Amino acid sequence: MATLRDILRKIGAVKKTQQITKAMNMVAAAKLRTTQGRMENFKPYAGKFAEVLGNLASGIDPEIHPLLVKKEEVSRVELLHFTADRGLCGSFNVNTVNAAQKWIKGQQDNGRDCSLTLVGKKGRDFFRKQGANITESHIQIYGKIDISFINQMARGFIARYLSDEIDEVHMIYTRFISMAKQEPTLVKLIPIEPPQRESETEKTAAEYLCEPSAEELLIELLPKHISVQIYNAFLQNEVSEHAARMSAMDNATKNCSEIVENLTLTYNKARQAAITAELMDIVGGAEAIKKA
Amino acid sequence: MGRLFLEIVTPEKIVVSQEVDSVVAPGTDGEFGVLPGHIHFLTGIVPGELRYNAGAGKESMAVTTGFAEVSNDKVSILVDAAEKTSEIDAERARQAMERARERLRKDKRTEDVDHLRAEAALRRAVMRIRVVEKAI
Protein backbone atom coordinates (compact mmCIF):
# COMPACT_ATOMS: atom_id res chain seq x y z
CA MET A 1 0.00 0.00 0.00
CA ALA A 2 1.09 3.53 -0.79
CA THR A 3 2.57 5.36 2.13
CA LEU A 4 0.94 8.49 3.51
CA ARG A 5 3.54 10.73 1.98
CA ASP A 6 3.06 9.18 -1.48
CA ILE A 7 -0.64 9.91 -1.36
CA LEU A 8 -0.06 13.47 -0.24
CA ARG A 9 2.33 14.02 -3.10
CA LYS A 10 -0.21 12.64 -5.56
CA ILE A 11 -2.92 14.96 -4.22
CA GLY A 12 -0.60 17.91 -4.69
CA ALA A 13 0.15 16.90 -8.28
CA VAL A 14 -3.50 16.50 -9.21
CA LYS A 15 -4.33 19.85 -7.66
CA LYS A 16 -1.65 21.51 -9.75
CA THR A 17 -2.98 19.86 -12.89
CA GLN A 18 -6.39 21.17 -11.97
CA GLN A 19 -5.04 24.69 -11.76
CA ILE A 20 -3.63 24.35 -15.26
CA THR A 21 -6.81 22.96 -16.77
CA LYS A 22 -8.84 25.65 -15.04
CA ALA A 23 -6.59 28.35 -16.49
CA MET A 24 -6.83 26.80 -19.96
CA ASN A 25 -10.59 26.72 -19.64
CA MET A 26 -10.67 30.42 -18.85
CA VAL A 27 -8.28 31.28 -21.67
CA ALA A 28 -10.43 29.29 -24.10
CA ALA A 29 -13.53 31.08 -22.80
CA ALA A 30 -11.96 34.48 -23.42
CA LYS A 31 -10.78 33.52 -26.90
CA LEU A 32 -14.16 32.03 -27.65
CA ARG A 33 -15.85 35.31 -26.86
CA THR A 34 -13.68 37.32 -29.22
CA THR A 35 -13.92 34.84 -32.10
CA GLN A 36 -17.64 34.48 -31.58
CA GLY A 37 -17.87 38.24 -31.84
CA ARG A 38 -16.07 38.13 -35.16
CA MET A 39 -18.39 35.40 -36.35
CA GLU A 40 -21.41 37.51 -35.41
CA ASN A 41 -19.94 40.51 -37.22
CA PHE A 42 -19.48 38.46 -40.34
CA LYS A 43 -23.09 37.27 -40.45
CA PRO A 44 -24.67 40.41 -41.97
CA TYR A 45 -22.09 40.39 -44.75
CA ALA A 46 -22.52 36.69 -45.51
CA GLY A 47 -26.30 36.93 -45.35
CA LYS A 48 -26.52 39.89 -47.69
CA PHE A 49 -24.01 38.33 -50.03
CA ALA A 50 -25.92 35.07 -50.33
CA GLU A 51 -29.14 37.01 -50.92
CA VAL A 52 -27.71 39.09 -53.76
CA LEU A 53 -25.92 36.16 -55.34
CA GLY A 54 -29.05 34.03 -55.17
CA ASN A 55 -31.09 36.79 -56.81
CA LEU A 56 -28.52 37.24 -59.52
CA ALA A 57 -27.91 33.58 -60.25
CA SER A 58 -31.59 32.64 -60.39
CA GLY A 59 -32.19 34.31 -63.71
CA ILE A 60 -28.98 33.31 -65.38
CA ASP A 61 -27.88 30.36 -67.47
CA PRO A 62 -25.14 28.46 -65.58
CA GLU A 63 -23.23 27.91 -68.81
CA ILE A 64 -21.87 31.45 -68.77
CA HIS A 65 -19.01 30.73 -66.44
CA PRO A 66 -16.78 27.67 -66.07
CA LEU A 67 -16.93 27.92 -62.26
CA LEU A 68 -20.62 27.06 -62.45
CA VAL A 69 -20.26 24.16 -64.87
CA LYS A 70 -19.64 20.66 -63.60
CA LYS A 71 -16.77 18.91 -65.30
CA GLU A 72 -17.82 15.72 -67.03
CA GLU A 73 -14.88 13.69 -65.89
CA VAL A 74 -13.60 14.13 -62.37
CA SER A 75 -10.27 12.47 -61.72
CA ARG A 76 -8.50 14.85 -59.34
CA VAL A 77 -10.11 16.42 -56.31
CA GLU A 78 -8.73 18.89 -53.83
CA LEU A 79 -9.71 18.97 -50.18
CA LEU A 80 -9.33 22.04 -48.01
CA HIS A 81 -9.16 20.71 -44.51
CA PHE A 82 -9.26 22.60 -41.22
CA THR A 83 -7.83 21.41 -37.91
CA ALA A 84 -6.60 23.19 -34.82
CA ASP A 85 -2.99 24.20 -34.30
CA ARG A 86 -3.02 22.80 -30.82
CA GLY A 87 -4.35 19.76 -29.02
CA LEU A 88 -6.01 19.42 -25.63
CA CYS A 89 -9.42 20.12 -27.07
CA GLY A 90 -11.12 16.77 -26.62
CA SER A 91 -12.04 14.86 -29.74
CA PHE A 92 -12.10 17.99 -31.91
CA ASN A 93 -9.10 17.14 -34.10
CA VAL A 94 -9.78 13.40 -34.12
CA ASN A 95 -13.32 13.93 -35.37
CA THR A 96 -12.39 16.20 -38.22
CA VAL A 97 -9.39 14.10 -39.26
CA ASN A 98 -11.58 10.98 -39.26
CA ALA A 99 -14.17 12.73 -41.38
CA ALA A 100 -11.48 13.78 -43.84
CA GLN A 101 -9.97 10.31 -44.00
CA LYS A 102 -13.32 8.73 -44.64
CA TRP A 103 -14.04 11.20 -47.40
CA ILE A 104 -10.61 10.71 -48.99
CA LYS A 105 -11.09 6.94 -48.94
CA GLY A 106 -14.48 7.32 -50.59
CA GLN A 107 -12.92 9.42 -53.34
CA GLN A 108 -10.07 6.98 -53.84
CA ASP A 109 -12.49 4.07 -54.10
CA ASN A 110 -14.03 5.92 -57.01
CA GLY A 111 -10.63 6.09 -58.66
CA ARG A 112 -9.99 9.76 -57.96
CA ASP A 113 -6.73 11.29 -56.88
CA CYS A 114 -6.89 13.41 -53.74
CA SER A 115 -4.66 16.30 -52.89
CA LEU A 116 -4.88 18.28 -49.69
CA THR A 117 -4.66 21.89 -48.63
CA LEU A 118 -4.30 21.90 -44.88
CA VAL A 119 -4.96 24.56 -42.32
CA GLY A 120 -3.83 23.77 -38.79
CA LYS A 121 -0.80 22.06 -37.37
CA LYS A 122 -2.53 18.93 -36.14
CA GLY A 123 -3.89 18.03 -39.53
CA ARG A 124 -0.62 18.77 -41.25
CA ASP A 125 1.36 16.56 -38.88
CA PHE A 126 -1.12 13.73 -39.26
CA PHE A 127 -1.36 13.75 -43.04
CA ARG A 128 2.34 14.25 -43.46
CA LYS A 129 2.96 11.12 -41.43
CA GLN A 130 0.40 9.32 -43.59
CA GLY A 131 2.31 10.32 -46.68
CA ALA A 132 -0.74 12.01 -48.18
CA ASN A 133 -0.43 14.27 -51.20
CA ILE A 134 -0.24 17.73 -49.66
CA THR A 135 -0.45 20.74 -51.93
CA GLU A 136 -0.04 23.39 -49.32
CA SER A 137 -0.28 23.76 -45.58
CA HIS A 138 -0.87 26.79 -43.43
CA ILE A 139 -0.10 26.66 -39.75
CA GLN A 140 -0.64 29.12 -36.95
CA ILE A 141 -2.66 31.52 -39.01
CA TYR A 142 -5.85 31.47 -36.95
CA GLY A 143 -6.56 34.93 -35.68
CA LYS A 144 -4.16 36.45 -38.20
CA ILE A 145 -6.25 35.94 -41.31
CA ASP A 146 -7.78 38.83 -43.15
CA ILE A 147 -9.94 38.92 -46.21
CA SER A 148 -7.05 39.57 -48.59
CA PHE A 149 -5.35 36.35 -47.50
CA ILE A 150 -8.59 34.45 -48.09
CA ASN A 151 -9.02 36.07 -51.50
CA GLN A 152 -5.53 34.91 -52.41
CA MET A 153 -6.37 31.39 -51.34
CA ALA A 154 -9.60 31.41 -53.35
CA ARG A 155 -7.78 32.74 -56.41
CA GLY A 156 -5.30 29.87 -56.13
CA PHE A 157 -8.07 27.27 -56.19
CA ILE A 158 -9.82 28.97 -59.08
CA ALA A 159 -6.65 29.19 -61.16
CA ARG A 160 -5.90 25.52 -60.63
CA TYR A 161 -9.49 24.59 -61.40
CA LEU A 162 -9.55 26.57 -64.61
CA SER A 163 -6.23 25.12 -65.78
CA ASP A 164 -7.65 21.59 -65.26
CA GLU A 165 -5.10 20.79 -62.60
CA ILE A 166 -7.96 19.87 -60.30
CA ASP A 167 -11.54 19.01 -61.15
CA GLU A 168 -13.35 19.69 -57.89
CA VAL A 169 -12.65 21.47 -54.63
CA HIS A 170 -14.25 20.51 -51.36
CA MET A 171 -13.61 21.58 -47.81
CA ILE A 172 -14.12 20.03 -44.41
CA TYR A 173 -14.35 22.25 -41.36
CA THR A 174 -15.95 21.93 -37.97
CA ARG A 175 -19.23 23.77 -37.84
CA PHE A 176 -20.22 25.43 -34.62
CA ILE A 177 -23.74 24.36 -33.69
CA SER A 178 -23.76 25.07 -29.98
CA MET A 179 -21.39 25.18 -27.05
CA ALA A 180 -21.88 21.45 -26.60
CA LYS A 181 -22.01 20.41 -30.24
CA GLN A 182 -19.59 20.97 -33.08
CA GLU A 183 -19.72 18.92 -36.22
CA PRO A 184 -17.29 18.23 -39.08
CA THR A 185 -19.01 19.52 -42.21
CA LEU A 186 -18.30 18.91 -45.88
CA VAL A 187 -18.88 21.73 -48.35
CA LYS A 188 -18.37 21.69 -52.10
CA LEU A 189 -16.50 24.84 -53.10
CA ILE A 190 -15.98 24.40 -56.84
CA PRO A 191 -17.92 24.01 -59.06
CA ILE A 192 -20.17 26.51 -57.39
CA GLU A 193 -23.71 25.65 -56.58
CA PRO A 194 -25.32 29.06 -56.07
CA PRO A 195 -27.37 29.50 -52.91
CA GLN A 196 -31.06 28.88 -53.43
CA ARG A 197 -33.40 31.80 -53.14
CA GLU A 198 -35.45 31.59 -50.02
CA SER A 199 -38.74 32.91 -51.27
CA GLU A 200 -40.31 33.51 -54.64
CA THR A 201 -41.45 36.99 -53.73
CA GLU A 202 -37.96 38.43 -53.95
CA LYS A 203 -36.78 40.24 -57.01
CA THR A 204 -34.94 38.36 -59.71
CA ALA A 205 -31.97 39.63 -61.65
CA ALA A 206 -34.24 40.79 -64.45
CA GLU A 207 -35.82 43.40 -62.19
CA TYR A 208 -32.51 44.96 -61.34
CA LEU A 209 -30.66 47.47 -63.36
CA CYS A 210 -27.21 45.96 -63.48
CA GLU A 211 -24.02 47.71 -64.26
CA PRO A 212 -22.20 46.16 -66.09
CA SER A 213 -24.50 43.32 -67.23
CA ALA A 214 -25.90 40.76 -64.79
CA GLU A 215 -23.63 38.12 -66.30
CA GLU A 216 -20.49 40.17 -65.82
CA LEU A 217 -21.51 41.07 -62.31
CA LEU A 218 -22.08 37.42 -61.49
CA ILE A 219 -18.68 36.49 -62.84
CA GLU A 220 -17.18 39.10 -60.56
CA LEU A 221 -19.10 37.83 -57.57
CA LEU A 222 -18.34 34.12 -57.99
CA PRO A 223 -14.72 34.24 -56.74
CA LYS A 224 -15.95 36.37 -53.86
CA HIS A 225 -18.53 33.72 -53.07
CA ILE A 226 -15.72 31.20 -52.60
CA SER A 227 -13.85 33.65 -50.37
CA VAL A 228 -16.94 34.19 -48.26
CA GLN A 229 -17.34 30.46 -47.76
CA ILE A 230 -13.70 29.95 -46.85
CA TYR A 231 -13.79 32.88 -44.45
CA ASN A 232 -16.89 31.46 -42.85
CA ALA A 233 -15.15 28.09 -42.46
CA PHE A 234 -12.17 29.76 -40.81
CA LEU A 235 -14.35 31.53 -38.27
CA GLN A 236 -16.58 28.55 -37.55
CA ASN A 237 -13.61 26.27 -37.14
CA GLU A 238 -11.92 28.64 -34.75
CA VAL A 239 -15.00 29.11 -32.62
CA SER A 240 -15.56 25.34 -32.57
CA GLU A 241 -11.98 24.75 -31.46
CA HIS A 242 -12.30 27.09 -28.52
CA ALA A 243 -15.69 25.70 -27.55
CA ALA A 244 -14.32 22.15 -27.72
CA ARG A 245 -11.30 23.09 -25.65
CA MET A 246 -13.46 24.85 -23.12
CA SER A 247 -15.66 21.85 -22.50
CA ALA A 248 -12.70 19.46 -22.54
CA MET A 249 -10.91 21.55 -19.93
CA ASP A 250 -14.08 21.89 -17.90
CA ASN A 251 -14.36 18.10 -17.83
CA ALA A 252 -10.71 17.75 -16.91
CA THR A 253 -11.14 20.20 -14.02
CA LYS A 254 -14.14 18.24 -12.76
CA ASN A 255 -12.27 14.96 -13.06
CA CYS A 256 -9.41 16.43 -11.08
CA SER A 257 -11.78 17.33 -8.25
CA GLU A 258 -13.08 13.79 -8.26
CA ILE A 259 -9.60 12.30 -8.12
CA VAL A 260 -8.63 14.64 -5.30
CA GLU A 261 -11.72 13.55 -3.39
CA ASN A 262 -10.92 9.87 -3.82
CA LEU A 263 -7.29 10.37 -2.92
CA THR A 264 -8.24 12.33 0.19
CA LEU A 265 -10.47 9.46 1.22
CA THR A 266 -7.65 6.97 0.71
CA TYR A 267 -5.32 9.26 2.63
CA ASN A 268 -7.69 9.51 5.60
CA LYS A 269 -8.21 5.77 5.61
CA ALA A 270 -4.47 5.15 5.56
CA ARG A 271 -3.92 7.66 8.33
CA GLN A 272 -6.61 6.05 10.46
CA ALA A 273 -5.11 2.62 9.79
CA ALA A 274 -1.69 3.91 10.88
CA ILE A 275 -3.14 5.35 14.10
CA THR A 276 -4.98 2.12 14.83
CA ALA A 277 -1.84 0.09 14.23
CA GLU A 278 0.11 2.37 16.55
CA LEU A 279 -2.52 2.07 19.28
CA MET A 280 -2.50 -1.69 18.90
CA ASP A 281 1.24 -1.62 19.38
CA ILE A 282 0.96 0.44 22.55
CA VAL A 283 -1.85 -1.69 23.97
CA GLY A 284 0.03 -4.83 23.05
CA GLY A 285 3.17 -3.47 24.73
CA ALA A 286 1.26 -2.52 27.89
CA GLU A 287 -0.34 -5.99 28.05
CA ALA A 288 3.07 -7.56 27.77
CA ILE A 289 4.45 -5.40 30.64
CA LYS A 290 1.43 -6.20 32.83
CA LYS A 291 1.96 -9.92 32.30
CA ALA A 292 5.63 -9.69 33.13
CA MET B 1 -38.92 63.52 -49.81
CA GLY B 2 -38.10 60.09 -48.48
CA ARG B 3 -34.73 59.18 -47.22
CA LEU B 4 -32.25 56.51 -48.05
CA PHE B 5 -31.04 53.89 -45.65
CA LEU B 6 -27.33 53.30 -46.11
CA GLU B 7 -25.56 50.21 -44.92
CA ILE B 8 -21.86 49.64 -45.44
CA VAL B 9 -20.81 46.15 -44.41
CA THR B 10 -17.39 44.52 -44.35
CA PRO B 11 -16.57 40.95 -43.30
CA GLU B 12 -15.25 42.34 -40.01
CA LYS B 13 -18.14 44.60 -39.03
CA ILE B 14 -20.97 46.89 -40.03
CA VAL B 15 -19.24 50.20 -40.66
CA VAL B 16 -22.22 52.44 -41.37
CA SER B 17 -25.89 51.85 -40.77
CA GLN B 18 -27.94 55.05 -40.86
CA GLU B 19 -30.39 57.22 -42.79
CA VAL B 20 -28.86 59.50 -45.38
CA ASP B 21 -30.01 61.90 -48.11
CA SER B 22 -27.72 60.83 -50.91
CA VAL B 23 -24.82 58.53 -51.68
CA VAL B 24 -22.07 58.75 -54.28
CA ALA B 25 -20.00 55.61 -54.77
CA PRO B 26 -17.25 54.41 -57.12
CA GLY B 27 -18.86 51.77 -59.38
CA THR B 28 -17.29 49.46 -61.92
CA ASP B 29 -18.57 51.63 -64.77
CA GLY B 30 -17.72 54.91 -63.09
CA GLU B 31 -18.96 56.88 -60.13
CA PHE B 32 -22.70 56.76 -59.52
CA GLY B 33 -25.05 58.72 -57.30
CA VAL B 34 -28.11 57.43 -55.46
CA LEU B 35 -31.07 59.54 -54.33
CA PRO B 36 -34.34 58.36 -52.79
CA GLY B 37 -36.58 56.65 -55.33
CA HIS B 38 -33.69 55.12 -57.22
CA ILE B 39 -34.40 52.10 -59.44
CA HIS B 40 -33.35 48.62 -58.21
CA PHE B 41 -29.71 48.61 -58.99
CA LEU B 42 -26.73 46.30 -58.72
CA THR B 43 -23.12 47.11 -59.47
CA GLY B 44 -19.55 46.32 -58.56
CA ILE B 45 -17.50 48.68 -56.39
CA VAL B 46 -13.89 49.50 -57.17
CA PRO B 47 -11.37 50.92 -54.68
CA GLY B 48 -11.94 54.64 -54.24
CA GLU B 49 -13.88 57.26 -52.38
CA LEU B 50 -17.48 56.93 -51.28
CA ARG B 51 -19.40 60.02 -50.12
CA TYR B 52 -22.73 60.47 -48.46
CA ASN B 53 -24.79 63.36 -47.13
CA ALA B 54 -26.83 63.07 -43.98
CA GLY B 55 -28.68 66.25 -43.02
CA ALA B 56 -26.10 69.01 -42.97
CA GLY B 57 -23.16 66.66 -42.49
CA LYS B 58 -21.01 65.25 -45.24
CA GLU B 59 -19.02 62.11 -44.79
CA SER B 60 -16.35 60.61 -46.98
CA MET B 61 -15.00 57.08 -46.84
CA ALA B 62 -12.27 55.03 -48.44
CA VAL B 63 -13.56 51.68 -49.74
CA THR B 64 -11.98 48.67 -51.46
CA THR B 65 -13.55 46.22 -53.90
CA GLY B 66 -17.01 44.80 -53.43
CA PHE B 67 -20.47 45.47 -54.74
CA ALA B 68 -23.55 47.59 -54.08
CA GLU B 69 -27.24 46.88 -54.12
CA VAL B 70 -29.99 49.50 -54.20
CA SER B 71 -33.55 48.38 -53.59
CA ASN B 72 -36.54 50.10 -52.00
CA ASP B 73 -34.48 53.10 -50.89
CA LYS B 74 -32.03 50.86 -49.14
CA VAL B 75 -28.41 51.03 -50.22
CA SER B 76 -26.29 48.05 -49.21
CA ILE B 77 -22.60 48.30 -49.87
CA LEU B 78 -20.54 45.16 -49.33
CA VAL B 79 -16.81 45.75 -49.50
CA ASP B 80 -13.67 44.09 -48.18
CA ALA B 81 -12.76 47.16 -46.14
CA ALA B 82 -14.10 50.67 -45.51
CA GLU B 83 -12.77 53.55 -43.44
CA LYS B 84 -14.00 57.04 -42.70
CA THR B 85 -11.69 59.64 -44.17
CA SER B 86 -11.71 61.60 -40.94
CA GLU B 87 -10.36 58.54 -39.17
CA ILE B 88 -7.52 58.02 -41.58
CA ASP B 89 -4.22 59.34 -40.39
CA ALA B 90 -2.44 60.56 -43.52
CA GLU B 91 0.97 60.50 -41.88
CA ARG B 92 0.49 56.96 -40.66
CA ALA B 93 -0.78 55.83 -44.04
CA ARG B 94 2.31 57.29 -45.67
CA GLN B 95 4.55 55.50 -43.20
CA ALA B 96 2.65 52.27 -43.77
CA MET B 97 3.15 52.68 -47.50
CA GLU B 98 6.90 53.15 -47.06
CA ARG B 99 7.12 50.17 -44.74
CA ALA B 100 5.21 47.93 -47.13
CA ARG B 101 7.32 49.04 -50.09
CA GLU B 102 10.49 48.39 -48.14
CA ARG B 103 9.33 44.93 -47.18
CA LEU B 104 8.35 44.08 -50.73
CA ARG B 105 11.76 45.16 -51.99
CA LYS B 106 13.58 42.95 -49.55
CA ASP B 107 11.34 39.94 -49.72
CA LYS B 108 10.86 38.34 -53.11
CA ARG B 109 9.16 35.13 -52.08
CA THR B 110 5.83 35.87 -53.62
CA GLU B 111 4.06 32.83 -52.17
CA ASP B 112 4.77 33.81 -48.60
CA VAL B 113 1.96 34.95 -46.33
CA ASP B 114 4.01 37.92 -45.17
CA HIS B 115 4.55 38.98 -48.73
CA LEU B 116 0.85 38.85 -49.47
CA ARG B 117 0.13 40.83 -46.35
CA ALA B 118 2.66 43.47 -47.32
CA GLU B 119 1.13 43.71 -50.77
CA ALA B 120 -2.33 44.14 -49.32
CA ALA B 121 -1.02 46.73 -46.86
CA LEU B 122 0.54 48.69 -49.69
CA ARG B 123 -2.70 48.71 -51.67
CA ARG B 124 -4.64 49.89 -48.64
CA ALA B 125 -2.13 52.61 -47.81
CA VAL B 126 -2.07 53.96 -51.35
CA MET B 127 -5.85 54.13 -51.48
CA ARG B 128 -6.07 55.86 -48.12
CA ILE B 129 -3.58 58.48 -49.16
CA ARG B 130 -5.44 59.10 -52.38
CA VAL B 131 -8.75 59.63 -50.58
CA VAL B 132 -7.27 61.83 -47.86
CA GLU B 133 -5.43 64.06 -50.25
CA LYS B 134 -8.58 64.61 -52.21
CA ALA B 135 -10.46 65.57 -49.06
CA ILE B 136 -7.97 68.21 -47.95
Coordinates of C-alpha atoms in Angstrom, one line a residue, chain B residues 59-120:
Chain B
E59 CA -19.0 62.1 -44.8
S60 CA -16.3 60.6 -47.0
M61 CA -15.0 57.1 -46.8
A62 CA -12.3 55.0 -48.4
V63 CA -13.6 51.7 -49.7
T64 CA -12.0 48.7 -51.5
T65 CA -13.5 46.2 -53.9
G66 CA -17.0 44.8 -53.4
F67 CA -20.5 45.5 -54.7
A68 CA -23.5 47.6 -54.1
E69 CA -27.2 46.9 -54.1
V70 CA -30.0 49.5 -54.2
S71 CA -33.5 48.4 -53.6
N72 CA -36.5 50.1 -52.0
D73 CA -34.5 53.1 -50.9
K74 CA -32.0 50.9 -49.1
V75 CA -28.4 51.0 -50.2
S76 CA -26.3 48.1 -49.2
I77 CA -22.6 48.3 -49.9
L78 CA -20.5 45.2 -49.3
V79 CA -16.8 45.8 -49.5
D80 CA -13.7 44.1 -48.2
A81 CA -12.8 47.2 -46.1
A82 CA -14.1 50.7 -45.5
E83 CA -12.8 53.5 -43.4
K84 CA -14.0 57.0 -42.7
T85 CA -11.7 59.6 -44.2
S86 CA -11.7 61.6 -40.9
E87 CA -10.4 58.5 -39.2
I88 CA -7.5 58.0 -41.6
D89 CA -4.2 59.3 -40.4
A90 CA -2.4 60.6 -43.5
E91 CA 1.0 60.5 -41.9
R92 CA 0.5 57.0 -40.7
A93 CA -0.8 55.8 -44.0
R94 CA 2.3 57.3 -45.7
Q95 CA 4.5 55.5 -43.2
A96 CA 2.7 52.3 -43.8
M97 CA 3.1 52.7 -47.5
E98 CA 6.9 53.1 -47.1
R99 CA 7.1 50.2 -44.7
A100 CA 5.2 47.9 -47.1
R101 CA 7.3 49.0 -50.1
E102 CA 10.5 48.4 -48.1
R103 CA 9.3 44.9 -47.2
L104 CA 8.4 44.1 -50.7
R105 CA 11.8 45.2 -52.0
K106 CA 13.6 43.0 -49.6
D107 CA 11.3 39.9 -49.7
K108 CA 10.9 38.3 -53.1
R109 CA 9.2 35.1 -52.1
T110 CA 5.8 35.9 -53.6
E111 CA 4.1 32.8 -52.2
D112 CA 4.8 33.8 -48.6
V113 CA 2.0 35.0 -46.3
D114 CA 4.0 37.9 -45.2
H115 CA 4.6 39.0 -48.7
L116 CA 0.9 38.8 -49.5
R117 CA 0.1 40.8 -46.4
A118 CA 2.7 43.5 -47.3
E119 CA 1.1 43.7 -50.8
A120 CA -2.3 44.1 -49.3

